[in-house]
């Protein structure tokens, strides 16, 4: 086994097992050492860096539970090689709120009862934030399309759409429930 | 984590990628959305991944009389690019009918064209599949065949090609530009794919190490703007096609003078329906004509027991697609 290449910013192409690199996550630098090149970003976030907010469910890009933002775009971190994310800005749910409190989307999920088992919730929160960042007043179709990559098997999505309604209403400044 | 060990490197440039890409076990990777799925399932076993995502092959623009779409352009960027939306909304329609937002943000045009079949026998470790290992048998032929091909299949393999984008691009007479050890060549997208025959494990006519660098589509003026994409699937979003239809027609003085009918999800490649196309040429764009053409287009499709419903489904989808174009709704 070769010595890990700690803090290198280029992934190595050694056939040997381990590599080292640094990832830029939520504004901070996170060194990764002794990693295998085939580890997904999801795996490295959860198992090496103590960031378990992105959930590991299908590992096939179908459920959206592992959604993170990579260089400004929402992706499934299970299908990103962590080593391929070197040089990219990664945003996870842990970094959504600067003060550690809840974002307005998270609060709305609580208020609307949009969380049951909770496994899909962090991915859905990431998707809803991503949609509202670019589309502050989404149509019904845009809302459905925006969360079509996030599977929830508990809620039937009704409460999740209620949560989106709440955020949109609150952000627009009108009193909740007003039409 | 699962899957065999591989080495990973970023290609320095196209020449570097092509020089190394032909080695046994080498595979190009860009968005990774298909390859990494297959690798996790043990159905792809690359020993070396050559990352081509950063090669700057992601440009979208006009090149002479053609729309040029780089091979590593992301699907989400393609779907909203002003040139694409303006010149060929058919492409945007097909892309937006594909996958989910997250996947479209990762997946590339080249990878989409080269994605492997969704046949569950191909995707599941331990299943007999001639596409995975020639000679191991075809589970679908005697098993679950709802997803199996209507056209172009053989006794060795009944898998279908899952791309939406490829169906639209064939309807638009697109070509792909390919770089390889012997230089750059262009190949019609229809000729990129091959039928299973005795080698169902080989999906395309690309030589080892050849890399798709861009897709070229004749500009709208030379084809006509009347086009649409209809995708029929088991649920309304984030699902592969049961079948799909891309139709392009041009009308001159009330008469159809150009027609392309291409269907997806029913053959090992995007499948043109020339018998249907021929019956549209010289006719008025009206429902009776569409009905006759659609019936001729699906005639002779040899279904398996589980997918025979697709013959009538395809006929109806053809009528609906053409009617949508003709009425603009």
Short mmCIF file of C-alpha atoms in Angstrom, two decimals:
data_model
loop_
_atom_site.label_atom_id
_atom_site.label_comp_id
_atom_site.label_asym_id
_atom_site.label_seq_id
_atom_site.Cartn_x
_atom_site.Cartn_y
_atom_site.Cartn_z
CA UNK A 1 0.00 0.00 0.00
CA UNK A 2 1.37 3.42 -0.86
CA UNK A 3 1.29 6.37 1.50
CA UNK A 4 -1.88 8.39 1.15
CA UNK A 5 -1.47 11.60 -0.73
CA UNK A 6 -2.91 13.79 1.97
CA UNK A 7 -4.50 17.08 1.02
CA UNK A 8 -3.71 16.76 -2.65
CA UNK A 9 -6.23 18.53 -4.80
CA UNK A 10 -5.92 16.19 -7.76
CA UNK A 11 -7.13 12.63 -7.46
CA UNK A 12 -4.46 10.07 -8.13
CA UNK A 13 -4.74 7.29 -10.65
CA UNK A 14 -2.75 4.71 -8.76
CA UNK A 15 -4.07 1.18 -8.98
CA UNK A 16 -3.29 0.93 -5.27
CA UNK A 17 -6.09 1.15 -2.84
CA UNK A 18 -5.98 4.53 -1.16
CA UNK A 19 -5.98 8.13 -2.21
CA UNK A 20 -6.17 11.42 -0.41
CA UNK A 21 -7.81 14.65 -1.43
CA UNK A 22 -9.72 17.60 -0.06
CA UNK A 23 -13.35 18.49 -0.56
CA UNK A 24 -14.89 21.94 -0.23
CA UNK A 25 -18.13 21.49 1.70
CA UNK A 26 -20.44 24.17 3.08
CA UNK A 27 -17.64 26.72 2.77
CA UNK A 28 -15.03 24.68 4.62
CA UNK A 29 -12.18 22.44 3.52
CA UNK A 30 -12.43 18.79 4.47
CA UNK A 31 -9.40 16.56 3.97
CA UNK A 32 -10.09 12.94 3.11
CA UNK A 33 -7.36 10.38 3.61
CA UNK A 34 -6.96 6.69 2.87
CA UNK A 35 -10.07 6.67 0.71
CA UNK A 36 -10.75 4.25 -2.12
CA UNK A 37 -11.24 5.90 -5.48
CA UNK A 38 -14.58 4.15 -5.98
CA UNK A 39 -16.20 5.74 -2.92
CA UNK A 40 -19.23 7.86 -3.75
CA UNK A 41 -19.56 11.40 -2.49
CA UNK A 42 -22.48 10.16 -0.39
CA UNK A 43 -20.31 7.54 1.27
CA UNK A 44 -17.49 10.00 2.00
CA UNK A 45 -19.89 12.61 3.41
CA UNK A 46 -21.58 10.12 5.70
CA UNK A 47 -18.89 7.64 6.64
CA UNK A 48 -15.70 9.68 6.55
CA UNK A 49 -16.69 13.28 7.22
CA UNK A 50 -19.49 12.93 9.77
CA UNK A 51 -22.10 14.63 7.58
CA UNK A 52 -25.04 12.19 7.64
CA UNK A 53 -27.70 14.62 6.42
CA UNK A 54 -27.69 13.15 2.93
CA UNK A 55 -29.35 9.75 3.28
CA UNK A 56 -28.31 6.45 1.77
CA UNK A 57 -31.34 4.66 0.39
CA UNK A 58 -31.36 3.34 -3.18
CA UNK A 59 -27.76 4.15 -4.21
CA UNK A 60 -29.04 4.19 -7.79
CA UNK A 61 -30.03 7.81 -8.29
CA UNK A 62 -33.72 6.97 -8.13
CA UNK A 63 -34.85 8.11 -4.68
CA UNK A 64 -33.20 11.52 -4.23
CA UNK A 65 -32.54 10.96 -0.52
CA UNK A 66 -28.87 11.75 -1.06
CA UNK A 67 -29.45 15.08 -2.85
CA UNK A 68 -26.71 17.69 -2.42
CA UNK A 69 -25.79 20.78 -4.39
CA UNK A 70 -22.60 20.50 -6.45
CA UNK A 71 -21.35 23.74 -8.00
CA UNK A 72 -24.81 25.19 -7.82
CA UNK A 73 -26.75 22.23 -9.21
CA UNK A 74 -28.75 19.61 -7.36
CA UNK A 75 -27.35 16.10 -7.82
CA UNK A 76 -27.63 12.62 -6.34
CA UNK A 77 -24.43 12.24 -4.33
CA UNK A 78 -24.64 8.44 -4.60
CA UNK A 79 -23.74 8.70 -8.30
CA UNK A 80 -20.88 11.16 -7.86
CA UNK A 81 -17.41 9.79 -7.22
CA UNK A 82 -16.08 11.77 -4.28
CA UNK A 83 -12.73 12.10 -5.99
CA UNK A 84 -14.50 13.64 -8.97
CA UNK A 85 -15.95 16.32 -6.68
CA UNK A 86 -12.47 17.66 -5.90
CA UNK A 87 -12.42 21.30 -6.93
CA UNK A 88 -16.21 21.63 -6.71
CA UNK A 89 -18.23 23.50 -4.12
CA UNK A 90 -20.46 21.06 -2.27
CA UNK A 91 -23.47 22.19 -0.23
CA UNK A 92 -25.26 19.74 2.05
CA UNK A 93 -28.27 20.15 4.28
CA UNK A 94 -25.95 20.69 7.24
CA UNK A 95 -24.88 23.99 5.69
CA UNK A 96 -28.29 25.37 4.73
CA UNK A 97 -28.68 27.45 7.85
CA UNK A 98 -25.86 29.76 8.89
CA UNK A 99 -26.85 29.77 12.57
CA UNK A 100 -27.70 26.11 12.92
CA UNK A 101 -31.44 26.78 13.19
CA UNK A 102 -34.12 25.69 10.78
CA UNK A 103 -34.54 27.19 7.33
CA UNK A 104 -37.98 28.37 6.30
CA UNK A 105 -38.41 25.21 4.22
CA UNK A 106 -37.54 22.97 7.14
CA UNK A 107 -39.92 24.92 9.40
CA UNK A 108 -42.68 24.61 6.84
CA UNK A 109 -42.17 20.82 6.64
CA UNK A 110 -42.65 20.68 10.41
CA UNK A 111 -45.63 23.02 10.39
CA UNK A 112 -47.38 21.13 7.60
CA UNK A 113 -46.66 17.69 9.03
CA UNK A 114 -44.76 16.78 5.89
CA UNK A 115 -42.43 14.43 7.75
CA UNK A 116 -43.37 10.87 8.63
CA UNK A 117 -40.49 8.39 8.72
CA UNK A 118 -38.21 11.24 7.67
CA UNK A 119 -35.86 9.30 5.47
CA UNK A 120 -36.70 11.28 2.34
CA UNK A 121 -37.02 14.60 4.14
CA UNK A 122 -33.50 15.97 3.85
CA UNK A 123 -33.44 15.26 0.12
CA UNK A 124 -36.84 16.87 -0.33
CA UNK A 125 -35.74 19.95 1.64
CA UNK A 126 -32.72 20.27 -0.66
CA UNK A 127 -34.93 19.94 -3.76
CA UNK A 128 -37.47 22.49 -2.53
CA UNK A 129 -34.73 24.99 -1.69
CA UNK A 130 -33.19 24.39 -5.11
CA UNK A 131 -36.52 25.02 -6.84
CA UNK A 132 -37.31 28.17 -4.85
CA UNK A 133 -33.83 29.60 -5.45
CA UNK A 134 -34.61 29.82 -9.15
CA UNK A 135 -38.41 29.81 -9.18
CA UNK A 136 -39.89 31.84 -6.29
CA UNK A 137 -43.48 31.37 -7.47
CA UNK A 138 -43.56 27.85 -8.94
CA UNK A 139 -46.62 26.55 -10.74
CA UNK A 140 -48.21 23.30 -9.66
CA UNK A 141 -46.44 21.47 -12.50
CA UNK A 142 -43.10 23.03 -11.58
CA UNK A 143 -43.57 21.92 -7.98
CA UNK A 144 -44.36 18.37 -9.02
CA UNK A 145 -41.48 18.25 -11.47
CA UNK A 146 -39.04 19.68 -8.89
CA UNK A 147 -39.67 16.86 -6.43
CA UNK A 148 -40.18 14.10 -9.00
CA UNK A 149 -36.66 12.87 -8.25
CA UNK A 150 -37.43 12.46 -4.55
CA UNK A 151 -39.37 9.40 -3.52
CA UNK A 152 -41.52 9.50 -0.37
CA UNK A 153 -43.35 6.29 0.49
CA UNK A 154 -45.15 7.61 3.61
CA UNK A 155 -46.93 10.87 2.99
CA UNK A 156 -48.48 10.53 -0.44
CA UNK A 157 -46.91 13.97 -1.03
CA UNK A 158 -50.01 15.93 0.04
CA UNK A 159 -48.40 17.41 3.14
CA UNK A 160 -45.21 18.05 1.21
CA UNK A 161 -47.12 20.19 -1.28
CA UNK A 162 -48.76 21.94 1.68
CA UNK A 163 -45.29 22.70 3.04
CA UNK A 164 -44.24 24.17 -0.30
CA UNK A 165 -47.41 26.31 -0.26
CA UNK A 166 -46.50 27.56 3.20
CA UNK A 167 -42.98 28.59 2.19
CA UNK A 168 -44.12 30.32 -0.97
CA UNK A 169 -46.79 32.20 0.96
CA UNK A 170 -44.46 33.18 3.77
CA UNK A 171 -41.73 34.33 1.42
CA UNK A 172 -44.16 36.44 -0.56
CA UNK A 173 -44.98 38.29 2.63
CA UNK A 174 -48.69 37.56 2.70
CA UNK A 175 -50.20 36.13 5.85
CA UNK A 176 -50.29 32.34 5.94
CA UNK A 177 -53.55 31.01 4.59
CA UNK A 178 -54.44 34.21 2.75
CA UNK A 179 -55.23 33.76 -0.87
CA UNK B 1 -19.69 0.27 -1.47
CA UNK B 2 -19.76 -2.35 -4.12
CA UNK B 3 -18.19 -3.04 -7.45
CA UNK B 4 -14.76 -4.09 -8.61
CA UNK B 5 -11.73 -1.87 -8.06
CA UNK B 6 -10.80 0.53 -10.80
CA UNK B 7 -8.26 3.23 -11.45
CA UNK B 8 -9.52 6.73 -12.14
CA UNK B 9 -7.96 9.62 -13.97
CA UNK B 10 -9.05 12.76 -15.71
CA UNK B 11 -8.19 12.80 -19.40
CA UNK B 12 -5.79 15.60 -20.30
CA UNK B 13 -7.46 16.18 -23.67
CA UNK B 14 -9.35 14.30 -26.36
CA UNK B 15 -6.13 12.81 -27.78
CA UNK B 16 -5.18 11.48 -24.37
CA UNK B 17 -8.65 10.05 -23.82
CA UNK B 18 -8.70 8.34 -27.20
CA UNK B 19 -5.14 7.00 -26.80
CA UNK B 20 -6.02 5.32 -23.48
CA UNK B 21 -9.69 4.58 -24.00
CA UNK B 22 -9.14 1.55 -26.22
CA UNK B 23 -7.25 -0.45 -23.61
CA UNK B 24 -9.04 -3.56 -22.32
CA UNK B 25 -11.09 -2.63 -19.27
CA UNK B 26 -10.93 1.11 -19.93
CA UNK B 27 -14.18 3.07 -19.94
CA UNK B 28 -14.99 6.73 -20.43
CA UNK B 29 -17.04 8.36 -17.70
CA UNK B 30 -18.73 11.77 -17.69
CA UNK B 31 -21.88 12.24 -15.63
CA UNK B 32 -21.57 8.67 -14.35
CA UNK B 33 -25.30 8.23 -13.84
CA UNK B 34 -25.52 5.03 -15.88
CA UNK B 35 -22.03 3.58 -15.56
CA UNK B 36 -21.92 3.86 -11.77
CA UNK B 37 -25.36 2.22 -11.48
CA UNK B 38 -24.14 -0.71 -13.55
CA UNK B 39 -20.86 -0.87 -11.69
CA UNK B 40 -22.64 -1.01 -8.33
CA UNK B 41 -24.82 -3.82 -9.66
CA UNK B 42 -21.75 -5.75 -10.80
CA UNK B 43 -22.88 -5.48 -14.43
CA UNK B 44 -20.05 -3.16 -15.49
CA UNK B 45 -16.53 -4.06 -14.45
CA UNK B 46 -14.19 -1.33 -15.68
CA UNK B 47 -10.60 -1.49 -14.51
CA UNK B 48 -9.85 2.06 -15.54
CA UNK B 49 -12.21 5.03 -15.66
CA UNK B 50 -11.14 7.91 -17.87
CA UNK B 51 -13.06 11.03 -16.91
CA UNK B 52 -13.92 13.18 -19.92
CA UNK B 53 -16.29 15.56 -18.11
CA UNK B 54 -13.70 18.34 -17.87
CA UNK B 55 -12.55 18.36 -21.49
CA UNK B 56 -14.62 21.35 -22.50
CA UNK B 57 -16.84 19.29 -24.78
CA UNK B 58 -19.97 20.87 -23.33
CA UNK B 59 -20.55 23.74 -25.76
CA UNK B 60 -23.90 24.32 -27.44
CA UNK B 61 -24.06 26.59 -30.46
CA UNK B 62 -24.63 27.04 -34.15
CA UNK B 63 -21.96 25.71 -36.50
CA UNK B 64 -22.69 26.56 -40.11
CA UNK B 65 -26.01 25.02 -41.01
CA UNK B 66 -26.12 22.81 -37.95
CA UNK B 67 -26.90 22.99 -34.28
CA UNK B 68 -23.88 21.64 -32.40
CA UNK B 69 -24.33 20.07 -28.97
CA UNK B 70 -21.21 19.00 -27.11
CA UNK B 71 -21.04 15.42 -25.88
CA UNK B 72 -20.57 16.44 -22.26
CA UNK B 73 -23.29 19.08 -22.26
CA UNK B 74 -25.54 18.26 -19.36
CA UNK B 75 -29.13 17.35 -20.16
CA UNK B 76 -30.46 20.18 -17.98
CA UNK B 77 -28.34 22.70 -19.89
CA UNK B 78 -29.47 21.30 -23.24
CA UNK B 79 -33.15 21.53 -22.30
CA UNK B 80 -32.98 25.23 -21.46
CA UNK B 81 -30.43 26.43 -23.99
CA UNK B 82 -31.94 29.24 -26.11
CA UNK B 83 -30.62 27.77 -29.39
CA UNK B 84 -32.14 24.38 -28.60
CA UNK B 85 -35.45 25.78 -27.44
CA UNK B 86 -35.64 28.07 -30.47
CA UNK B 87 -34.37 25.73 -33.20
CA UNK B 88 -35.39 22.31 -32.00
CA UNK B 89 -37.85 22.32 -29.11
CA UNK B 90 -38.31 18.60 -29.88
CA UNK B 91 -34.91 18.02 -28.26
CA UNK B 92 -35.89 19.96 -25.14
CA UNK B 93 -39.19 18.07 -24.96
CA UNK B 94 -37.46 14.70 -25.10
CA UNK B 95 -34.84 15.70 -22.55
CA UNK B 96 -37.40 17.06 -20.11
CA UNK B 97 -39.31 13.78 -20.39
CA UNK B 98 -36.14 12.01 -19.21
CA UNK B 99 -35.11 11.13 -15.66
CA UNK B 100 -35.37 13.64 -12.80
CA UNK B 101 -33.94 17.09 -12.20
CA UNK B 102 -31.05 15.68 -10.20
CA UNK B 103 -30.14 13.17 -12.91
CA UNK B 104 -30.50 15.71 -15.74
CA UNK B 105 -28.08 17.94 -13.83
CA UNK B 106 -25.48 15.17 -13.97
CA UNK B 107 -26.12 13.16 -17.13
CA UNK B 108 -24.52 14.18 -20.42
CA UNK B 109 -25.63 13.99 -24.03
CA UNK B 110 -22.95 11.46 -24.99
CA UNK B 111 -23.67 9.30 -21.99
CA UNK B 112 -27.38 9.44 -22.68
CA UNK B 113 -26.87 8.16 -26.22
CA UNK B 114 -24.63 5.37 -24.95
CA UNK B 115 -26.63 4.31 -21.89
CA UNK B 116 -27.29 0.61 -21.61
CA UNK B 117 -30.67 -1.07 -21.72
CA UNK B 118 -33.00 -1.06 -18.69
CA UNK B 119 -33.87 -4.73 -19.23
CA UNK B 120 -33.99 -6.12 -15.68
CA UNK B 121 -32.21 -9.28 -16.75
CA UNK B 122 -29.29 -7.12 -17.92
CA UNK B 123 -29.35 -4.95 -14.78
CA UNK B 124 -29.58 -7.68 -12.15
CA UNK B 125 -26.59 -9.68 -10.99
CA UNK B 126 -27.01 -13.42 -11.44
CA UNK B 127 -29.59 -13.22 -14.22
CA UNK B 128 -28.99 -14.96 -17.53
CA UNK B 129 -28.30 -12.24 -20.09
CA UNK B 130 -26.60 -12.51 -23.44
CA UNK B 131 -25.99 -8.76 -23.45
CA UNK B 132 -24.06 -9.08 -20.21
CA UNK B 133 -22.32 -12.30 -21.18
CA UNK B 134 -22.91 -13.72 -24.66
CA UNK B 135 -23.93 -17.35 -24.50
CA UNK B 136 -25.39 -17.16 -21.00
CA UNK B 137 -28.95 -17.07 -22.30
CA UNK B 138 -31.78 -14.54 -22.35
CA UNK B 139 -34.01 -14.51 -19.29
CA UNK B 140 -36.52 -12.18 -20.93
CA UNK B 141 -37.29 -14.51 -23.85
CA UNK B 142 -38.92 -17.06 -21.57
CA UNK B 143 -39.63 -14.77 -18.66
CA UNK B 144 -40.87 -11.28 -17.92
CA UNK B 145 -41.14 -9.70 -21.36
CA UNK B 146 -43.41 -6.68 -20.84
CA UNK B 147 -40.48 -4.37 -21.54
CA UNK B 148 -39.12 -6.39 -24.46
CA UNK B 149 -38.59 -5.16 -28.01
CA UNK B 150 -41.20 -5.20 -30.78
CA UNK B 151 -38.69 -4.52 -33.55
CA UNK B 152 -35.08 -5.43 -34.31
CA UNK B 153 -34.64 -8.06 -31.63
CA UNK B 154 -33.13 -11.47 -32.23
CA UNK B 155 -33.12 -14.89 -30.70
CA UNK B 156 -30.26 -13.82 -28.45
CA UNK B 157 -31.61 -10.56 -27.02
CA UNK B 158 -34.89 -8.65 -26.84
CA UNK B 159 -33.60 -5.61 -24.91
CA UNK B 160 -34.64 -2.09 -25.86
CA UNK B 161 -32.71 1.16 -25.94
CA UNK B 162 -33.99 3.51 -23.24
CA UNK B 163 -32.91 6.96 -24.45
CA UNK B 164 -35.57 9.61 -25.12
CA UNK B 165 -33.05 12.05 -26.57
CA UNK B 166 -31.80 9.56 -29.17
CA UNK B 167 -35.34 9.09 -30.51
CA UNK B 168 -35.73 12.83 -31.02
CA UNK B 169 -32.29 13.15 -32.57
CA UNK B 170 -32.89 10.37 -35.10
CA UNK B 171 -36.14 12.08 -36.09
CA UNK B 172 -34.08 15.23 -36.72
CA UNK B 173 -31.51 13.36 -38.87
CA UNK B 174 -28.73 14.08 -36.37
CA UNK B 175 -25.18 12.86 -36.76
CA UNK B 176 -22.48 12.37 -34.15
CA UNK B 177 -18.86 13.41 -34.39
CA UNK B 178 -16.48 10.76 -33.13
CA UNK B 179 -12.78 10.98 -32.33
CA UNK B 180 -10.66 7.88 -32.47
CA UNK B 181 -7.19 6.55 -33.11
CA UNK B 182 -7.67 7.14 -36.83
CA UNK B 183 -8.92 10.67 -36.51
CA UNK B 184 -12.32 12.30 -36.56
CA UNK B 185 -15.34 10.86 -38.35
CA UNK B 186 -19.04 11.57 -38.53
CA UNK B 187 -21.70 8.93 -38.33
CA UNK B 188 -25.46 9.23 -38.64
CA UNK B 189 -27.05 8.58 -35.28
CA UNK B 190 -29.07 5.73 -36.82
CA UNK B 191 -25.81 4.08 -37.84
CA UNK B 192 -24.30 4.53 -34.38
CA UNK B 193 -26.46 1.71 -33.06
CA UNK B 194 -26.33 -1.93 -34.10
CA UNK B 195 -28.78 -4.77 -33.72
CA UNK B 196 -27.96 -7.60 -31.31
CA UNK B 197 -27.39 -10.43 -33.81
CA UNK B 198 -24.72 -12.74 -32.47
CA UNK B 199 -23.12 -10.01 -30.36
CA UNK B 200 -25.83 -8.52 -28.17
CA UNK B 201 -23.13 -7.30 -25.80
CA UNK B 202 -22.06 -4.71 -28.38
CA UNK B 203 -24.56 -1.84 -28.58
CA UNK B 204 -22.84 0.46 -31.06
CA UNK B 205 -20.60 0.63 -34.09
CA UNK B 206 -17.99 2.64 -32.19
CA UNK B 207 -14.49 1.16 -32.30
CA UNK B 208 -12.60 0.62 -29.05
CA UNK B 209 -11.43 3.95 -27.71
CA UNK B 210 -13.64 6.07 -29.94
CA UNK B 211 -15.17 9.03 -28.13
CA UNK B 212 -18.30 10.93 -29.15
CA UNK B 213 -17.34 14.60 -29.04
CA UNK B 214 -20.54 16.28 -30.23
CA UNK B 215 -23.94 15.86 -31.84
CA UNK B 216 -24.85 17.83 -34.97
CA UNK B 217 -28.43 18.53 -35.97
CA UNK B 218 -29.49 20.14 -39.25
CA UNK B 219 -30.96 23.55 -38.47
CA UNK B 220 -34.69 23.88 -38.26
CA UNK B 221 -35.12 25.69 -41.58
CA UNK B 222 -33.99 22.62 -43.51
CA UNK B 223 -36.28 20.23 -41.66
CA UNK B 224 -39.41 22.05 -40.67
CA UNK B 225 -40.57 23.02 -37.25
CA UNK B 226 -43.54 20.73 -36.87
CA UNK B 227 -42.40 18.17 -34.38
CA UNK B 228 -43.29 16.73 -31.04
CA UNK B 229 -42.40 13.96 -28.63
CA UNK B 230 -44.92 11.73 -26.93
CA UNK B 231 -43.75 9.41 -24.17
CA UNK B 232 -46.01 6.75 -22.71
CA UNK B 233 -44.93 5.39 -19.34
CA UNK B 234 -46.24 3.69 -16.24
CA UNK B 235 -46.12 6.89 -14.18
CA UNK B 236 -46.10 10.52 -15.23
CA UNK B 237 -42.55 11.41 -14.26
CA UNK B 238 -39.11 9.92 -13.70
CA UNK B 239 -39.83 6.73 -15.57
CA UNK B 240 -38.45 5.09 -18.66
CA UNK B 241 -40.73 4.79 -21.66
CA UNK B 242 -43.11 1.94 -22.26
CA UNK B 243 -42.80 3.44 -25.68
CA UNK B 244 -42.31 6.86 -27.17
CA UNK B 245 -42.76 8.58 -30.51
CA UNK B 246 -40.88 11.47 -32.05
CA UNK B 247 -42.50 12.79 -35.21
CA UNK B 248 -41.28 15.53 -37.52
CA UNK B 249 -43.23 16.70 -40.54
CA UNK B 250 -42.91 19.61 -42.94
CA UNK B 251 -45.94 20.90 -44.74
CA UNK B 252 -45.75 22.80 -48.01
CA UNK B 253 -48.91 24.26 -49.56
CA UNK B 254 -51.13 22.07 -47.42
CA UNK B 255 -49.28 18.85 -48.25
CA UNK B 256 -46.84 16.84 -46.17
CA UNK B 257 -43.48 16.92 -47.97
CA UNK B 258 -41.22 15.49 -45.26
CA UNK B 259 -41.93 12.97 -42.52
CA UNK B 260 -39.98 11.18 -39.84
CA UNK B 261 -41.64 8.73 -37.48
CA UNK B 262 -39.27 7.32 -34.88
CA UNK B 263 -40.22 5.29 -31.84
CA UNK B 264 -38.37 4.55 -28.64
CA UNK B 265 -38.53 1.84 -26.01
CA UNK B 266 -39.55 -0.81 -28.53
CA UNK B 267 -36.27 -1.76 -30.25
CA UNK B 268 -32.54 -2.10 -29.56
CA UNK B 269 -32.16 1.38 -31.08
CA UNK B 270 -34.35 4.35 -31.95
CA UNK B 271 -36.61 2.78 -34.57
CA UNK B 272 -37.76 4.51 -37.73
CA UNK B 273 -41.09 3.49 -39.24
CA UNK B 274 -40.54 4.02 -42.98
CA UNK B 275 -43.83 2.43 -44.05
CA UNK B 276 -45.70 5.00 -41.99
CA UNK B 277 -43.54 7.85 -43.23
CA UNK B 278 -44.16 6.93 -46.86
CA UNK B 279 -47.93 7.05 -46.41
CA UNK B 280 -47.73 10.59 -45.07
CA UNK B 281 -45.76 12.08 -47.96
CA UNK B 282 -47.97 13.90 -50.44
CA UNK B 283 -50.99 13.74 -48.17
CA UNK B 284 -52.91 16.36 -46.25
CA UNK B 285 -52.15 16.55 -42.51
CA UNK B 286 -55.42 15.16 -41.24
CA UNK B 287 -56.53 12.43 -38.88
CA UNK B 288 -57.64 9.92 -41.52
CA UNK B 289 -54.21 10.05 -43.12
CA UNK B 290 -52.51 9.67 -39.74
CA UNK B 291 -54.65 6.64 -38.90
CA UNK B 292 -53.74 4.88 -42.13
CA UNK B 293 -50.05 5.69 -41.75
CA UNK B 294 -49.97 4.56 -38.12
CA UNK B 295 -51.63 1.24 -38.95
CA UNK B 296 -49.08 0.59 -41.68
CA UNK B 297 -46.21 1.64 -39.44
CA UNK B 298 -46.89 -1.03 -36.82
CA UNK B 299 -47.91 -3.78 -39.25
CA UNK B 300 -45.82 -6.91 -38.90
CA UNK B 301 -44.41 -6.03 -35.49
CA UNK B 302 -43.91 -9.48 -33.90
CA UNK B 303 -44.78 -9.18 -30.22
CA UNK B 304 -43.95 -11.55 -27.39
CA UNK B 305 -46.78 -12.69 -25.10
CA UNK B 306 -46.18 -9.98 -22.51
CA UNK B 307 -45.67 -6.98 -24.76
CA UNK B 308 -48.34 -7.49 -27.43
CA UNK B 309 -50.32 -4.58 -25.95
CA UNK B 310 -47.60 -2.28 -27.22
CA UNK B 311 -48.54 -2.79 -30.87
CA UNK B 312 -51.91 -1.10 -30.40
CA UNK B 313 -50.41 1.36 -27.90
CA UNK B 314 -47.81 2.38 -30.46
CA UNK B 315 -50.41 2.76 -33.20
CA UNK B 316 -52.45 5.06 -30.99
CA UNK B 317 -49.38 6.99 -29.85
CA UNK B 318 -48.46 7.62 -33.50
CA UNK B 319 -51.93 8.99 -34.26
CA UNK B 320 -51.83 11.14 -31.14
CA UNK B 321 -48.35 12.48 -31.92
CA UNK B 322 -49.24 13.42 -35.50
CA UNK B 323 -52.56 14.92 -34.45
CA UNK B 324 -50.82 16.98 -31.80
CA UNK B 325 -48.43 18.35 -34.41
CA UNK B 326 -51.13 19.07 -36.96
CA UNK B 327 -53.46 20.81 -34.56
CA UNK B 328 -50.76 22.52 -32.55
CA UNK B 329 -52.23 21.31 -29.30
#
